[in-house]
Amino acid sequence: MQRVSARQILTLSFLASLFTPAMTLADAVNTTVGTQDENREKKVNEVVSSIIDNRGVLTSKGTFIFEPSFTYTHSSATVVAIEGFTVLPALIIGLINISQAERDIFNYAITLRYGLTSRMEVSLKVPYIDIDESIRERQALDGTPVDIVSDTSGDGLGDVEMSVNYQLNDGLNGWPFFIANLRVKSDTGTSIFDLDRRQLVNDDGDVLGVIFDEQPTGSGFWAYQPGLTVLYPTDPAVIYGSISYLWNEKDDKGAEFGGEIKPGDIFGFSFGIGFSVNERTSFSLGYEHNVIDKTEVEFAPDLEDASFDRYHSGSLLLGISQQTRGRNLLNLSLAVGVTEQSPDVQLTFKMPFQF
């Protein structure tokens, strides 16, 4: 029979708060540490209380959890667009336009979670998004020292999410814990198809690009994401892994935007390990990777041909969790992008309250 120590319980709770759905820890303790006293069981039930973006920890039957969270994301990119012809391998005649973009996203969210049974929970996440973006444009061969700078921002309700998590097994006899999950993302946020746009032009009237008057807070498409999480306690650590597939529903956005649009689906996986430093403190290390297919546009085949078939977004993950005197968990996680398509940095803070 597989035993779950008190430190592993805290680590499992922490991993659930940072990465993927975990087991029903109260049941795990009842089946693996049956000789522990009632105070230990009560402590375990109180410790389990956290969730991150699109993932959850299974909540005890009849338990309600209210979780405020804050996520800050910073992204930057430099794009060089070339329109011209090559005379020699290192010599290009034509227009070279260099664009630099900086984006800061502030995500304030409330997550409500409820345990339907000892192995199933449902949750609802309502985000409020605040975005600031700055774009700097310059023609490299134009000889001008002046940059064209455009600042835009936007805020409002994001895409509301609903999810269901189900524990498939009890993790006995040396087996890891398997958690199935399904997330549904709505289109309640303001998308790019709802915003006004304007052209960026230089002093000579040349069009450098198109920007939005304000930033979107949603994708404009419904999406569905099934997934599977595996957690394996091995004292004094817990090893985790997960896979998921996000399917975006296509929608007709009108001829102005290219007709029927199908955003690229996303295959994702993550893995890592968590440690419990003591009865109150845990930390974890991990890696997350997403493979994003290209977007299909009905009336823009040239745009599809010019894009890559897929993009890769990878991030290194670091998390810290501290149990307070009130037996709540303070969760802090950091994601650092390691591929060009990943955000530079993402910082998340969460604190769940159990009722």
Short mmCIF file of C-alpha atoms in Angstrom, two decimals:
data_model
loop_
_atom_site.label_atom_id
_atom_site.label_comp_id
_atom_site.label_asym_id
_atom_site.label_seq_id
_atom_site.Cartn_x
_atom_site.Cartn_y
_atom_site.Cartn_z
CA MET A 1 0.00 0.00 0.00
CA GLN A 2 1.30 3.45 -0.92
CA ARG A 3 1.71 5.80 2.05
CA VAL A 4 1.31 9.56 1.84
CA SER A 5 3.30 11.44 4.47
CA ALA A 6 2.28 14.77 5.94
CA ARG A 7 4.97 16.52 3.92
CA GLN A 8 3.82 14.81 0.72
CA ILE A 9 0.27 15.97 1.46
CA LEU A 10 1.45 19.58 1.55
CA THR A 11 3.50 19.04 -1.62
CA LEU A 12 0.54 17.49 -3.44
CA SER A 13 -1.63 20.43 -2.43
CA PHE A 14 1.02 22.83 -3.67
CA LEU A 15 1.48 21.05 -7.02
CA ALA A 16 -2.26 21.12 -7.49
CA SER A 17 -2.21 24.85 -6.89
CA LEU A 18 0.53 25.43 -9.45
CA PHE A 19 0.03 22.96 -12.24
CA THR A 20 -2.66 20.32 -12.67
CA PRO A 21 -5.59 18.61 -10.94
CA ALA A 22 -4.59 16.53 -7.98
CA MET A 23 -6.29 13.72 -6.09
CA THR A 24 -8.96 14.05 -3.47
CA LEU A 25 -6.40 14.31 -0.72
CA ALA A 26 -8.87 13.67 2.08
CA ASP A 27 -9.69 10.27 0.54
CA ALA A 28 -6.01 9.53 -0.06
CA VAL A 29 -5.23 10.16 3.58
CA ASN A 30 -8.17 8.05 4.75
CA THR A 31 -7.03 5.07 2.67
CA THR A 32 -3.28 5.32 3.19
CA VAL A 33 -2.85 6.76 6.66
CA GLY A 34 -5.86 5.27 8.37
CA THR A 35 -4.13 5.12 11.73
CA GLN A 36 -3.61 8.89 11.98
CA ASP A 37 -5.72 10.84 14.46
CA GLU A 38 -8.68 13.08 13.63
CA ASN A 39 -6.67 16.25 14.06
CA ARG A 40 -4.27 15.16 11.29
CA GLU A 41 -7.22 14.41 8.97
CA LYS A 42 -8.75 17.79 9.69
CA LYS A 43 -5.45 19.51 8.97
CA VAL A 44 -5.14 17.74 5.62
CA ASN A 45 -8.65 18.76 4.60
CA GLU A 46 -7.90 22.38 5.45
CA VAL A 47 -4.58 22.45 3.58
CA VAL A 48 -6.05 21.32 0.26
CA SER A 49 -7.34 24.51 -1.35
CA SER A 50 -5.71 25.84 -4.49
CA ILE A 51 -6.03 26.09 -8.27
CA ILE A 52 -4.26 27.84 -11.18
CA ASP A 53 -5.20 28.81 -14.66
CA ASN A 54 -7.29 26.10 -16.27
CA ARG A 55 -6.32 23.47 -13.67
CA GLY A 56 -7.81 22.48 -10.28
CA VAL A 57 -7.46 20.37 -7.16
CA LEU A 58 -10.36 18.05 -6.42
CA THR A 59 -12.48 19.42 -3.62
CA SER A 60 -14.13 17.33 -0.90
CA LYS A 61 -17.84 16.64 -1.34
CA GLY A 62 -19.97 19.60 -0.30
CA THR A 63 -16.97 21.93 0.08
CA PHE A 64 -17.02 25.38 -1.52
CA ILE A 65 -13.81 27.28 -2.33
CA PHE A 66 -13.49 30.96 -3.20
CA GLU A 67 -10.15 31.90 -4.76
CA PRO A 68 -9.00 35.39 -5.81
CA SER A 69 -5.90 35.51 -8.00
CA PHE A 70 -3.66 37.97 -9.81
CA THR A 71 -1.43 37.25 -12.81
CA TYR A 72 1.05 39.63 -14.42
CA THR A 73 2.41 38.79 -17.88
CA HIS A 74 5.09 40.70 -19.80
CA SER A 75 5.85 40.02 -23.46
CA SER A 76 8.20 41.68 -25.92
CA ALA A 77 8.98 41.02 -29.57
CA THR A 78 11.00 42.43 -32.44
CA VAL A 79 9.80 41.83 -36.00
CA VAL A 80 11.73 42.72 -39.15
CA ALA A 81 9.62 42.97 -42.31
CA ILE A 82 11.46 43.14 -45.64
CA GLU A 83 9.94 44.20 -48.95
CA GLY A 84 12.49 44.23 -51.78
CA PHE A 85 14.88 42.07 -53.79
CA THR A 86 18.33 40.59 -53.16
CA VAL A 87 21.31 41.67 -55.29
CA LEU A 88 23.94 39.74 -53.31
CA PRO A 89 23.37 37.29 -50.44
CA ALA A 90 24.06 40.07 -47.91
CA LEU A 91 22.60 43.04 -49.79
CA ILE A 92 18.88 43.82 -49.95
CA ILE A 93 17.37 46.67 -51.94
CA GLY A 94 13.96 47.83 -50.76
CA LEU A 95 12.04 48.69 -47.59
CA ILE A 96 13.06 47.25 -44.22
CA ASN A 97 10.57 47.93 -41.45
CA ILE A 98 11.51 47.12 -37.84
CA SER A 99 8.75 46.81 -35.24
CA GLN A 100 9.25 46.46 -31.50
CA ALA A 101 6.30 45.62 -29.27
CA GLU A 102 5.97 45.59 -25.48
CA ARG A 103 2.85 44.20 -23.81
CA ASP A 104 1.81 44.05 -20.15
CA ILE A 105 -1.25 42.04 -19.12
CA PHE A 106 -2.86 42.26 -15.68
CA ASN A 107 -5.34 39.45 -15.02
CA TYR A 108 -7.58 39.74 -11.95
CA ALA A 109 -9.72 36.64 -11.51
CA ILE A 110 -12.20 35.02 -9.16
CA THR A 111 -12.48 31.22 -9.20
CA LEU A 112 -15.39 29.40 -7.56
CA ARG A 113 -15.01 25.68 -6.98
CA TYR A 114 -17.41 23.10 -5.53
CA GLY A 115 -17.03 19.39 -4.72
CA LEU A 116 -19.96 17.45 -6.20
CA THR A 117 -18.69 14.09 -4.94
CA SER A 118 -15.54 12.79 -3.28
CA ARG A 119 -14.02 12.39 -6.76
CA MET A 120 -15.59 15.14 -8.86
CA GLU A 121 -15.51 18.92 -8.72
CA VAL A 122 -16.76 21.76 -10.90
CA SER A 123 -15.36 25.27 -11.12
CA LEU A 124 -16.10 28.65 -12.66
CA LYS A 125 -13.47 31.30 -13.37
CA VAL A 126 -14.35 34.94 -14.09
CA PRO A 127 -11.37 37.08 -15.21
CA TYR A 128 -11.00 40.83 -15.55
CA ILE A 129 -8.26 41.81 -18.01
CA ASP A 130 -6.21 45.03 -18.21
CA ILE A 131 -3.75 45.28 -21.15
CA ASP A 132 -1.19 47.93 -22.09
CA GLU A 133 0.74 47.68 -25.36
CA SER A 134 3.39 49.90 -26.93
CA ILE A 135 4.60 49.52 -30.53
CA ARG A 136 7.62 51.30 -32.00
CA GLU A 137 8.12 51.33 -35.78
CA ARG A 138 11.04 52.48 -37.93
CA GLN A 139 12.20 52.07 -41.52
CA ALA A 140 15.81 50.93 -41.18
CA LEU A 141 17.05 52.33 -44.53
CA ASP A 142 15.04 55.54 -44.47
CA GLY A 143 17.72 57.57 -42.70
CA THR A 144 15.35 59.05 -40.13
CA PRO A 145 16.16 59.04 -36.40
CA VAL A 146 12.46 59.40 -35.53
CA ASP A 147 10.46 56.37 -34.36
CA ILE A 148 6.72 56.04 -34.77
CA VAL A 149 5.35 55.10 -31.36
CA SER A 150 1.81 53.96 -30.69
CA ASP A 151 0.37 53.17 -27.25
CA THR A 152 -2.92 51.34 -26.80
CA SER A 153 -4.71 49.81 -23.83
CA GLY A 154 -7.88 47.95 -23.01
CA ASP A 155 -9.70 46.53 -20.03
CA GLY A 156 -12.86 44.62 -19.30
CA LEU A 157 -14.35 41.19 -18.74
CA GLY A 158 -12.25 38.35 -20.13
CA ASP A 159 -13.33 34.94 -21.40
CA VAL A 160 -15.23 33.14 -18.63
CA GLU A 161 -14.14 29.52 -18.11
CA MET A 162 -15.87 26.43 -16.73
CA SER A 163 -14.20 23.13 -15.85
CA VAL A 164 -14.88 19.64 -14.52
CA ASN A 165 -12.23 17.47 -12.85
CA TYR A 166 -12.58 13.78 -12.01
CA GLN A 167 -10.27 11.49 -10.03
CA LEU A 168 -9.98 8.17 -11.89
CA ASN A 169 -8.31 6.01 -9.23
CA ASP A 170 -7.30 5.87 -5.57
CA GLY A 171 -3.52 5.59 -6.09
CA LEU A 172 -3.12 2.38 -4.11
CA ASN A 173 -0.59 -0.44 -4.58
CA GLY A 174 2.13 1.80 -5.97
CA TRP A 175 -0.02 3.37 -8.71
CA PRO A 176 0.13 7.11 -9.41
CA PHE A 177 -3.01 9.22 -9.18
CA PHE A 178 -4.78 9.88 -12.51
CA ILE A 179 -7.01 12.95 -12.88
CA ALA A 180 -9.19 13.60 -15.95
CA ASN A 181 -10.23 17.18 -16.64
CA LEU A 182 -12.29 19.15 -19.13
CA ARG A 183 -12.18 22.93 -19.53
CA VAL A 184 -14.58 25.03 -21.60
CA LYS A 185 -13.63 28.62 -22.50
CA SER A 186 -16.34 31.03 -23.63
CA ASP A 187 -16.08 34.16 -25.79
CA THR A 188 -17.41 36.70 -23.29
CA GLY A 189 -14.39 39.00 -23.64
CA THR A 190 -14.01 41.76 -26.23
CA SER A 191 -12.22 40.28 -29.25
CA ILE A 192 -10.23 41.90 -32.06
CA PHE A 193 -13.30 41.53 -34.28
CA ASP A 194 -15.19 43.97 -32.04
CA LEU A 195 -12.55 46.73 -32.09
CA ASP A 196 -11.84 49.68 -34.36
CA ARG A 197 -8.50 49.74 -36.20
CA ARG A 198 -6.27 52.41 -37.71
CA GLN A 199 -3.22 52.47 -39.97
CA LEU A 200 0.30 53.38 -38.90
CA VAL A 201 1.94 55.70 -41.48
CA ASN A 202 5.27 57.51 -41.67
CA ASP A 203 5.94 61.13 -42.69
CA ASP A 204 5.86 60.15 -46.38
CA GLY A 205 2.46 58.53 -46.09
CA ASP A 206 3.76 54.95 -46.37
CA VAL A 207 1.61 52.44 -44.50
CA LEU A 208 3.68 50.60 -41.89
CA GLY A 209 0.92 48.45 -40.46
CA VAL A 210 -2.48 48.32 -38.80
CA ILE A 211 -3.11 48.64 -35.04
CA PHE A 212 -6.19 48.57 -32.82
CA ASP A 213 -7.57 51.64 -31.10
CA GLU A 214 -7.74 49.54 -27.92
CA GLN A 215 -6.60 46.10 -26.82
CA PRO A 216 -8.89 43.02 -26.79
CA THR A 217 -9.71 41.16 -23.58
CA GLY A 218 -10.89 37.92 -25.20
CA SER A 219 -10.19 35.59 -28.13
CA GLY A 220 -13.57 35.75 -29.85
CA PHE A 221 -13.86 31.95 -30.06
CA TRP A 222 -15.18 29.12 -27.91
CA ALA A 223 -12.58 26.49 -26.97
CA TYR A 224 -12.67 23.03 -25.36
CA GLN A 225 -9.72 21.40 -23.60
CA PRO A 226 -9.67 17.80 -22.32
CA GLY A 227 -6.62 16.72 -20.35
CA LEU A 228 -5.05 14.11 -18.11
CA THR A 229 -2.84 14.66 -15.05
CA VAL A 230 -0.60 12.12 -13.32
CA LEU A 231 0.76 12.58 -9.77
CA TYR A 232 3.19 10.11 -8.20
CA PRO A 233 4.22 10.51 -4.55
CA THR A 234 7.75 9.25 -3.87
CA ASP A 235 8.92 10.41 -0.46
CA PRO A 236 10.07 13.12 0.05
CA ALA A 237 8.94 14.43 -3.36
CA VAL A 238 6.01 14.25 -5.76
CA ILE A 239 6.55 13.78 -9.50
CA TYR A 240 3.88 15.16 -11.83
CA GLY A 241 3.06 15.21 -15.52
CA SER A 242 0.13 16.29 -17.68
CA ILE A 243 -1.07 16.35 -21.28
CA SER A 244 -3.91 18.34 -22.84
CA TYR A 245 -5.42 19.25 -26.18
CA LEU A 246 -7.25 22.53 -26.77
CA TRP A 247 -9.70 22.55 -29.68
CA ASN A 248 -10.85 25.96 -30.93
CA GLU A 249 -14.28 26.18 -32.52
CA LYS A 250 -14.33 27.86 -35.93
CA ASP A 251 -16.62 30.83 -36.55
CA ASP A 252 -17.65 33.05 -39.46
CA LYS A 253 -16.37 36.57 -38.74
CA GLY A 254 -17.49 38.11 -42.03
CA ALA A 255 -15.73 38.90 -45.30
CA GLU A 256 -13.92 41.88 -43.75
CA PHE A 257 -11.89 39.53 -41.57
CA GLY A 258 -11.49 36.68 -44.07
CA GLY A 259 -14.75 34.80 -43.66
CA GLU A 260 -14.69 31.62 -41.60
CA ILE A 261 -11.75 31.51 -39.18
CA LYS A 262 -10.43 28.48 -37.31
CA PRO A 263 -7.79 29.33 -34.66
CA GLY A 264 -5.02 26.77 -34.36
CA ASP A 265 -5.49 23.96 -31.88
CA ILE A 266 -2.96 23.56 -29.05
CA PHE A 267 -1.30 20.39 -27.79
CA GLY A 268 0.31 20.89 -24.40
CA PHE A 269 2.30 18.93 -21.87
CA SER A 270 4.11 19.63 -18.61
CA PHE A 271 6.23 17.76 -16.10
CA GLY A 272 8.21 18.45 -12.96
CA ILE A 273 8.79 17.67 -9.33
CA GLY A 274 7.68 19.18 -6.04
CA PHE A 275 9.30 19.15 -2.61
CA SER A 276 8.02 19.93 0.86
CA VAL A 277 10.63 21.84 2.85
CA ASN A 278 8.66 21.50 6.10
CA GLU A 279 5.06 21.21 7.31
CA ARG A 280 4.21 24.69 5.99
CA THR A 281 6.46 25.40 3.01
CA SER A 282 6.74 23.73 -0.41
CA PHE A 283 8.43 24.54 -3.70
CA SER A 284 8.43 23.00 -7.17
CA LEU A 285 10.33 23.02 -10.45
CA GLY A 286 8.85 22.17 -13.82
CA TYR A 287 8.55 22.77 -17.53
CA GLU A 288 5.51 23.48 -19.70
CA HIS A 289 5.35 23.28 -23.50
CA ASN A 290 2.59 24.08 -26.01
CA VAL A 291 2.54 23.29 -29.73
CA ILE A 292 0.20 25.73 -31.52
CA ASP A 293 -1.15 24.99 -35.00
CA LYS A 294 -1.56 27.81 -37.51
CA THR A 295 -4.86 29.64 -37.89
CA GLU A 296 -6.98 28.79 -40.94
CA VAL A 297 -8.67 31.71 -42.73
CA GLU A 298 -11.24 31.00 -45.43
CA PHE A 299 -10.55 33.95 -47.77
CA ALA A 300 -6.85 34.47 -47.05
CA PRO A 301 -4.90 31.48 -48.45
CA ASP A 302 -1.83 33.64 -49.08
CA LEU A 303 -1.68 34.51 -45.38
CA GLU A 304 -1.78 30.81 -44.47
CA ASP A 305 0.97 29.91 -46.95
CA ALA A 306 3.23 32.62 -45.51
CA SER A 307 2.92 31.39 -41.93
CA PHE A 308 4.59 28.50 -40.16
CA ASP A 309 2.62 25.27 -39.78
CA ARG A 310 3.00 25.47 -36.01
CA TYR A 311 4.57 27.46 -33.20
CA HIS A 312 6.21 26.32 -29.98
CA SER A 313 5.78 28.01 -26.61
CA GLY A 314 7.87 26.71 -23.71
CA SER A 315 8.30 27.99 -20.16
CA LEU A 316 10.34 27.03 -17.11
CA LEU A 317 8.19 26.92 -13.96
CA LEU A 318 9.05 27.75 -10.37
CA GLY A 319 6.58 27.80 -7.51
CA ILE A 320 6.52 28.51 -3.79
CA SER A 321 3.70 27.87 -1.34
CA GLN A 322 3.36 28.91 2.31
CA GLN A 323 0.66 27.78 4.71
CA THR A 324 -0.58 30.60 6.94
CA ARG A 325 -1.56 30.38 10.59
CA GLY A 326 -5.15 30.36 9.42
CA ARG A 327 -4.32 27.19 7.43
CA ASN A 328 -4.81 28.88 4.06
CA LEU A 329 -2.21 28.60 1.31
CA LEU A 330 -0.35 31.54 -0.20
CA ASN A 331 0.75 30.43 -3.68
CA LEU A 332 3.32 32.25 -5.82
CA SER A 333 4.41 30.90 -9.21
CA LEU A 334 6.83 32.15 -11.84
CA ALA A 335 7.00 31.13 -15.53
CA VAL A 336 9.98 32.21 -17.65
CA GLY A 337 9.70 31.87 -21.43
CA VAL A 338 12.38 29.87 -23.22
CA THR A 339 11.04 30.10 -26.79
CA GLU A 340 10.43 33.15 -28.98
CA GLN A 341 6.64 32.74 -28.90
CA SER A 342 6.47 32.51 -25.09
CA PRO A 343 5.80 35.44 -22.74
CA ASP A 344 9.04 36.77 -21.24
CA VAL A 345 7.76 36.36 -17.70
CA GLN A 346 4.51 35.47 -15.95
CA LEU A 347 3.95 35.93 -12.23
CA THR A 348 0.87 34.53 -10.47
CA PHE A 349 -0.37 34.98 -6.89
CA LYS A 350 -3.32 33.07 -5.43
CA MET A 351 -4.94 32.58 -2.05
CA PRO A 352 -7.95 30.23 -1.74
CA PHE A 353 -10.54 30.34 1.04
CA GLN A 354 -12.47 27.20 1.97
CA PHE A 355 -16.05 27.16 3.29
#
